[in-house]
Amino acid sequence: VSTQSTGEAIAGTMSGEELVGCLHQCVAEFNACGDDKDQLGEVKPRVLEAVHAVLAWISAENLSDPALDGAIVEMGAAVKWGLLRGLSFARHHRAFLNMPQTLEMTRRNLAGIPAKKGVEIIGADLQADLAACEDKDTLEVVQEVLKFLTGAGRFKKELGGVDLSSGLKNSCRSSINKAKDGVLAIVRPGFQTIKHSHQKNGNVSSSTESGNKSSKPMQEDARLADTVAARMSQPDAIASQNSSLRVSAVDTSAQAAKLVGDAQKVPRCGICTKPMGEEGGNVCSRCK
């Protein structure tokens, strides 16, 4: 979070050209480090800050620059983690949406990192940021970016053989639902959604999501619990009434007349279905 705040602070004090130049400089220093872990440890935080600053600038200005998009893609591994960590912040997603090549590269990088780390980025971290987001457009952009990451609407051959794991896709879908809830809270303030969960022991637990996007466990819903208890303690009244109806075989009751229009059921052949008449058995003499 501190890296994110620093990146935004840099974006607010420098022009777009200066931000891009700073990013190029940081990437050059990163590439010059080679395999020196000590130098890489010093340069990586600056690269992350520069990446986040550029993302913040692009999102704020709503820019769409194919040349810059291609330049960031060429930076490759140097900006890999800066871009991945940028997915944790909802306000950066417009920049990804405006840079399709960068977004595709980030999707492939996301598929290549450990699943636990990926779930942390697009799951817990992003959802925590979504909970504080109150901009409808930003929440809708997040949904579009996450749908792209899952490969929705594209064939496997269009994904280049690289696809997210089922766990990562589920995290994306969960975050999409959080973004949808955020939009609902904005367009319909005060709206509440109550979810009931039936436990194996027969208990019913409830949770609510209100217009202010707060979600917490609730006490067992009294009305639902009473209904369930009533159904378990005594037979269903409607089922009891239905059990007294007579509609099978030869029924001359008024109820049967209403159902079948005074028609009477007669034995029929099991093969040709013609009336058996006075014959007995299940097959008529003609079919025998």
Short mmCIF file of C-alpha atoms in Angstrom, two decimals:
data_model
loop_
_atom_site.label_atom_id
_atom_site.label_comp_id
_atom_site.label_asym_id
_atom_site.label_seq_id
_atom_site.Cartn_x
_atom_site.Cartn_y
_atom_site.Cartn_z
CA VAL A 1 0.00 0.00 0.00
CA SER A 2 2.88 2.37 0.74
CA THR A 3 4.31 1.69 -2.72
CA GLN A 4 0.92 2.51 -4.22
CA SER A 5 0.68 5.78 -2.25
CA THR A 6 4.20 6.75 -3.30
CA GLY A 7 3.43 6.01 -6.94
CA GLU A 8 0.34 8.21 -6.87
CA ALA A 9 2.28 10.96 -5.13
CA ILE A 10 4.90 10.85 -7.90
CA ALA A 11 2.19 10.93 -10.56
CA GLY A 12 0.76 14.08 -8.99
CA THR A 13 4.04 15.97 -9.12
CA MET A 14 5.44 15.00 -12.53
CA SER A 15 4.24 15.29 -16.12
CA GLY A 16 3.41 12.25 -18.22
CA GLU A 17 6.65 12.45 -20.20
CA GLU A 18 8.66 12.70 -16.99
CA LEU A 19 6.88 9.68 -15.55
CA VAL A 20 7.57 7.58 -18.63
CA GLY A 21 11.19 8.75 -18.67
CA CYS A 22 11.54 7.81 -15.00
CA LEU A 23 10.13 4.36 -15.75
CA HIS A 24 12.59 3.84 -18.61
CA GLN A 25 15.44 4.85 -16.33
CA CYS A 26 14.36 2.47 -13.57
CA VAL A 27 13.99 -0.38 -16.06
CA ALA A 28 17.50 0.31 -17.43
CA GLU A 29 18.88 0.13 -13.88
CA PHE A 30 16.97 -3.11 -13.30
CA ASN A 31 18.41 -4.69 -16.44
CA ALA A 32 21.91 -3.53 -15.52
CA CYS A 33 21.75 -5.38 -12.20
CA GLY A 34 21.93 -8.78 -13.88
CA ASP A 35 21.88 -11.49 -11.21
CA ASP A 36 23.10 -9.25 -8.39
CA LYS A 37 20.42 -9.80 -5.74
CA ASP A 38 21.59 -6.92 -3.56
CA GLN A 39 21.29 -4.40 -6.38
CA LEU A 40 17.99 -5.87 -7.52
CA GLY A 41 16.66 -5.49 -3.98
CA GLU A 42 17.40 -1.77 -4.16
CA VAL A 43 16.04 -1.19 -7.67
CA LYS A 44 12.81 -3.24 -7.53
CA PRO A 45 10.94 -0.87 -5.17
CA ARG A 46 11.74 2.07 -7.47
CA VAL A 47 10.51 0.12 -10.50
CA LEU A 48 7.25 -0.68 -8.71
CA GLU A 49 6.79 2.98 -7.80
CA ALA A 50 7.46 4.08 -11.36
CA VAL A 51 5.04 1.48 -12.79
CA HIS A 52 2.29 2.49 -10.39
CA ALA A 53 2.90 6.17 -11.11
CA VAL A 54 2.47 5.57 -14.86
CA LEU A 55 -0.66 3.50 -14.26
CA ALA A 56 -2.11 6.23 -12.04
CA TRP A 57 -1.37 8.87 -14.68
CA ILE A 58 -2.93 6.86 -17.52
CA SER A 59 -6.04 6.10 -15.43
CA ALA A 60 -6.45 9.70 -14.28
CA GLU A 61 -6.11 11.08 -17.83
CA ASN A 62 -7.94 8.13 -19.43
CA LEU A 63 -5.17 7.90 -22.05
CA SER A 64 -4.96 5.38 -24.86
CA ASP A 65 -1.46 5.37 -26.39
CA PRO A 66 -0.52 2.31 -28.50
CA ALA A 67 3.13 3.43 -28.60
CA LEU A 68 3.36 3.55 -24.80
CA ASP A 69 1.51 0.25 -24.61
CA GLY A 70 4.08 -1.39 -26.86
CA ALA A 71 6.97 0.21 -24.96
CA ILE A 72 5.78 -1.20 -21.65
CA VAL A 73 5.40 -4.66 -23.19
CA GLU A 74 9.01 -4.49 -24.42
CA MET A 75 10.19 -3.84 -20.85
CA GLY A 76 9.20 -7.43 -20.09
CA ALA A 77 10.34 -8.94 -16.80
CA ALA A 78 11.41 -5.59 -15.36
CA VAL A 79 7.80 -4.41 -15.01
CA LYS A 80 6.24 -7.83 -14.43
CA TRP A 81 5.60 -7.52 -10.68
CA GLY A 82 4.79 -3.85 -10.85
CA LEU A 83 1.96 -4.61 -13.27
CA LEU A 84 0.79 -7.64 -11.31
CA ARG A 85 0.70 -5.67 -8.08
CA GLY A 86 -1.13 -2.93 -9.94
CA LEU A 87 -4.06 -5.31 -10.35
CA SER A 88 -4.59 -5.09 -6.58
CA PHE A 89 -5.84 -1.51 -6.93
CA ALA A 90 -9.15 -0.77 -8.61
CA ARG A 91 -8.09 2.71 -9.73
CA HIS A 92 -5.35 1.24 -11.95
CA HIS A 93 -7.65 -1.00 -13.96
CA ARG A 94 -8.63 1.72 -16.43
CA ALA A 95 -4.97 1.95 -17.43
CA PHE A 96 -4.93 -1.81 -18.12
CA LEU A 97 -8.13 -1.53 -20.13
CA ASN A 98 -6.57 1.25 -22.23
CA MET A 99 -3.42 -0.84 -22.90
CA PRO A 100 -4.58 -4.16 -24.39
CA GLN A 101 -1.07 -5.47 -25.09
CA THR A 102 0.03 -4.76 -21.53
CA LEU A 103 -3.14 -6.37 -20.19
CA GLU A 104 -2.53 -9.52 -22.25
CA MET A 105 1.08 -9.72 -21.06
CA THR A 106 -0.11 -9.30 -17.46
CA ARG A 107 -2.68 -12.07 -17.96
CA ARG A 108 0.05 -14.43 -19.10
CA ASN A 109 2.29 -13.42 -16.20
CA LEU A 110 -0.57 -13.96 -13.77
CA ALA A 111 -1.04 -17.49 -15.11
CA GLY A 112 2.68 -18.19 -14.58
CA ILE A 113 3.07 -17.19 -10.93
CA PRO A 114 2.19 -19.42 -7.94
CA ALA A 115 -1.57 -19.72 -7.57
CA LYS A 116 -1.45 -18.62 -3.92
CA LYS A 117 0.22 -15.34 -4.86
CA GLY A 118 -2.20 -14.78 -7.73
CA VAL A 119 -5.23 -15.37 -5.50
CA GLU A 120 -3.79 -12.87 -3.02
CA ILE A 121 -3.44 -10.19 -5.72
CA ILE A 122 -6.80 -10.48 -7.50
CA GLY A 123 -8.63 -11.90 -4.51
CA ALA A 124 -8.00 -10.59 -1.00
CA ASP A 125 -6.00 -7.45 -1.93
CA LEU A 126 -8.26 -6.33 -4.77
CA GLN A 127 -11.46 -7.03 -2.84
CA ALA A 128 -10.17 -5.00 0.11
CA ASP A 129 -9.62 -2.08 -2.27
CA LEU A 130 -13.03 -2.60 -3.89
CA ALA A 131 -14.68 -2.32 -0.48
CA ALA A 132 -13.42 1.27 -0.24
CA CYS A 133 -14.15 2.22 -3.86
CA GLU A 134 -17.17 4.49 -4.38
CA ASP A 135 -16.77 5.27 -8.09
CA LYS A 136 -19.27 3.44 -10.31
CA ASP A 137 -17.18 3.76 -13.51
CA THR A 138 -14.10 2.34 -11.80
CA LEU A 139 -16.05 -0.64 -10.48
CA GLU A 140 -17.42 -1.36 -13.95
CA VAL A 141 -13.93 -1.14 -15.47
CA VAL A 142 -12.66 -3.64 -12.88
CA GLN A 143 -15.31 -6.10 -14.05
CA GLU A 144 -14.19 -5.75 -17.68
CA VAL A 145 -10.52 -6.30 -16.81
CA LEU A 146 -11.24 -9.35 -14.67
CA LYS A 147 -13.43 -10.86 -17.38
CA PHE A 148 -10.55 -10.44 -19.82
CA LEU A 149 -8.17 -12.16 -17.38
CA THR A 150 -10.45 -15.21 -17.21
CA GLY A 151 -10.47 -15.45 -21.01
CA ALA A 152 -14.24 -15.01 -21.19
CA GLY A 153 -15.57 -14.85 -24.75
CA ARG A 154 -12.37 -16.17 -26.33
CA PHE A 155 -11.45 -19.58 -27.70
CA LYS A 156 -8.49 -21.49 -26.30
CA LYS A 157 -6.48 -20.95 -29.46
CA GLU A 158 -6.93 -17.21 -29.00
CA LEU A 159 -5.39 -17.46 -25.52
CA GLY A 160 -2.11 -18.71 -26.96
CA GLY A 161 -2.12 -21.85 -24.85
CA VAL A 162 -1.93 -19.82 -21.61
CA ASP A 163 -4.95 -19.84 -19.31
CA LEU A 164 -5.56 -19.12 -15.65
CA SER A 165 -6.07 -22.00 -13.25
CA SER A 166 -9.57 -22.73 -12.01
CA GLY A 167 -8.65 -21.29 -8.60
CA LEU A 168 -7.55 -17.98 -10.12
CA LYS A 169 -10.66 -17.83 -12.29
CA ASN A 170 -12.82 -18.37 -9.23
CA SER A 171 -11.00 -15.52 -7.47
CA CYS A 172 -11.64 -13.30 -10.50
CA ARG A 173 -15.33 -14.18 -10.46
CA SER A 174 -15.52 -13.52 -6.73
CA SER A 175 -13.96 -10.08 -7.22
CA ILE A 176 -16.34 -9.42 -10.13
CA ASN A 177 -19.25 -10.12 -7.78
CA LYS A 178 -17.75 -7.73 -5.21
CA ALA A 179 -17.52 -5.05 -7.88
CA LYS A 180 -21.15 -5.69 -8.88
CA ASP A 181 -22.19 -5.35 -5.24
CA GLY A 182 -20.33 -2.04 -5.12
CA VAL A 183 -22.19 -0.77 -8.18
CA LEU A 184 -25.49 -1.89 -6.66
CA ALA A 185 -24.68 -0.04 -3.44
CA ILE A 186 -24.13 3.15 -5.45
CA VAL A 187 -27.17 2.98 -7.73
CA ARG A 188 -29.49 1.59 -5.04
CA PRO A 189 -28.31 2.94 -1.68
CA GLY A 190 -29.82 1.19 1.32
CA PHE A 191 -30.53 -1.99 -0.65
CA GLN A 192 -29.91 -5.14 1.38
CA THR A 193 -29.28 -8.69 0.26
CA ILE A 194 -29.85 -11.44 2.82
CA LYS A 195 -28.24 -14.81 2.19
CA HIS A 196 -29.32 -17.95 4.07
CA SER A 197 -27.05 -20.96 4.52
CA HIS A 198 -28.47 -24.33 5.57
CA GLN A 199 -26.09 -26.30 7.77
CA LYS A 200 -25.86 -30.09 7.97
CA ASN A 201 -27.20 -30.07 11.53
CA GLY A 202 -30.40 -28.38 10.37
CA ASN A 203 -29.51 -24.88 11.58
CA VAL A 204 -29.93 -21.88 9.33
CA SER A 205 -27.40 -19.03 9.40
CA SER A 206 -27.91 -15.68 7.71
CA SER A 207 -25.67 -12.89 6.46
CA THR A 208 -26.51 -9.52 4.99
CA GLU A 209 -24.90 -7.15 2.50
CA SER A 210 -26.29 -3.65 2.75
CA GLY A 211 -26.06 -0.52 0.64
CA ASN A 212 -23.06 0.75 2.59
CA LYS A 213 -21.21 -2.40 1.50
CA SER A 214 -20.83 -3.69 5.06
CA SER A 215 -21.10 -7.47 5.43
CA LYS A 216 -21.18 -9.36 8.75
CA PRO A 217 -22.67 -12.56 10.16
CA MET A 218 -26.21 -12.28 11.58
CA GLN A 219 -28.24 -14.17 14.15
CA GLU A 220 -30.39 -17.01 12.85
CA ASP A 221 -33.37 -15.57 11.02
CA ALA A 222 -36.31 -16.17 13.39
CA ARG A 223 -39.05 -16.31 10.78
CA LEU A 224 -37.21 -18.75 8.53
CA ALA A 225 -36.23 -20.91 11.49
CA ASP A 226 -39.83 -21.04 12.71
CA THR A 227 -41.02 -22.09 9.25
CA VAL A 228 -38.43 -24.86 9.00
CA ALA A 229 -39.25 -26.07 12.52
CA ALA A 230 -42.97 -26.13 11.75
CA ARG A 231 -42.47 -28.22 8.61
CA MET A 232 -40.28 -30.69 10.48
CA SER A 233 -42.64 -31.03 13.47
CA GLN A 234 -45.88 -31.80 11.63
CA PRO A 235 -46.98 -33.06 8.18
CA ASP A 236 -47.51 -30.55 5.46
CA ALA A 237 -51.21 -29.63 5.40
CA ILE A 238 -51.35 -29.51 1.62
CA ALA A 239 -49.69 -32.92 1.29
CA SER A 240 -52.18 -34.31 3.80
CA GLN A 241 -55.10 -33.06 1.72
CA ASN A 242 -53.66 -34.47 -1.48
CA SER A 243 -53.31 -37.91 0.09
CA SER A 244 -57.11 -38.17 0.47
CA LEU A 245 -57.84 -37.69 -3.24
CA ARG A 246 -58.91 -40.78 -5.20
CA VAL A 247 -58.08 -40.62 -8.90
CA SER A 248 -56.82 -44.11 -9.74
CA ALA A 249 -58.62 -47.28 -10.98
CA VAL A 250 -62.43 -47.00 -11.26
CA ASP A 251 -63.49 -44.04 -9.14
CA THR A 252 -67.10 -42.87 -9.24
CA SER A 253 -66.62 -40.03 -6.79
CA ALA A 254 -67.50 -36.44 -7.66
CA GLN A 255 -63.80 -35.52 -7.45
CA ALA A 256 -62.89 -38.07 -10.11
CA ALA A 257 -65.76 -36.89 -12.32
CA LYS A 258 -64.39 -33.36 -12.20
CA LEU A 259 -60.92 -34.55 -13.10
CA VAL A 260 -61.73 -36.93 -15.95
CA GLY A 261 -65.09 -35.55 -17.12
CA ASP A 262 -67.31 -38.54 -16.19
CA ALA A 263 -65.02 -40.89 -18.12
CA GLN A 264 -64.30 -44.29 -16.61
CA LYS A 265 -60.96 -46.06 -16.75
CA VAL A 266 -61.09 -49.50 -18.43
CA PRO A 267 -58.41 -52.20 -18.66
CA ARG A 268 -56.37 -51.92 -21.86
CA CYS A 269 -53.94 -54.21 -23.67
CA GLY A 270 -50.35 -53.64 -22.74
CA ILE A 271 -49.27 -53.91 -26.41
CA CYS A 272 -51.92 -52.37 -28.66
CA THR A 273 -53.62 -50.39 -25.83
CA LYS A 274 -57.11 -51.34 -27.05
CA PRO A 275 -59.80 -52.07 -24.43
CA MET A 276 -59.57 -55.60 -23.05
CA GLY A 277 -63.37 -56.03 -22.80
CA GLU A 278 -64.30 -59.15 -20.86
CA GLU A 279 -60.86 -60.69 -21.26
CA GLY A 280 -58.53 -61.03 -18.36
CA GLY A 281 -54.78 -60.60 -18.16
CA ASN A 282 -52.54 -57.89 -19.55
CA VAL A 283 -52.51 -58.78 -23.29
CA CYS A 284 -55.58 -59.12 -25.52
CA SER A 285 -56.33 -62.18 -27.64
CA ARG A 286 -55.48 -60.33 -30.85
CA CYS A 287 -51.93 -59.58 -29.69
CA LYS A 288 -51.48 -63.06 -28.28
#
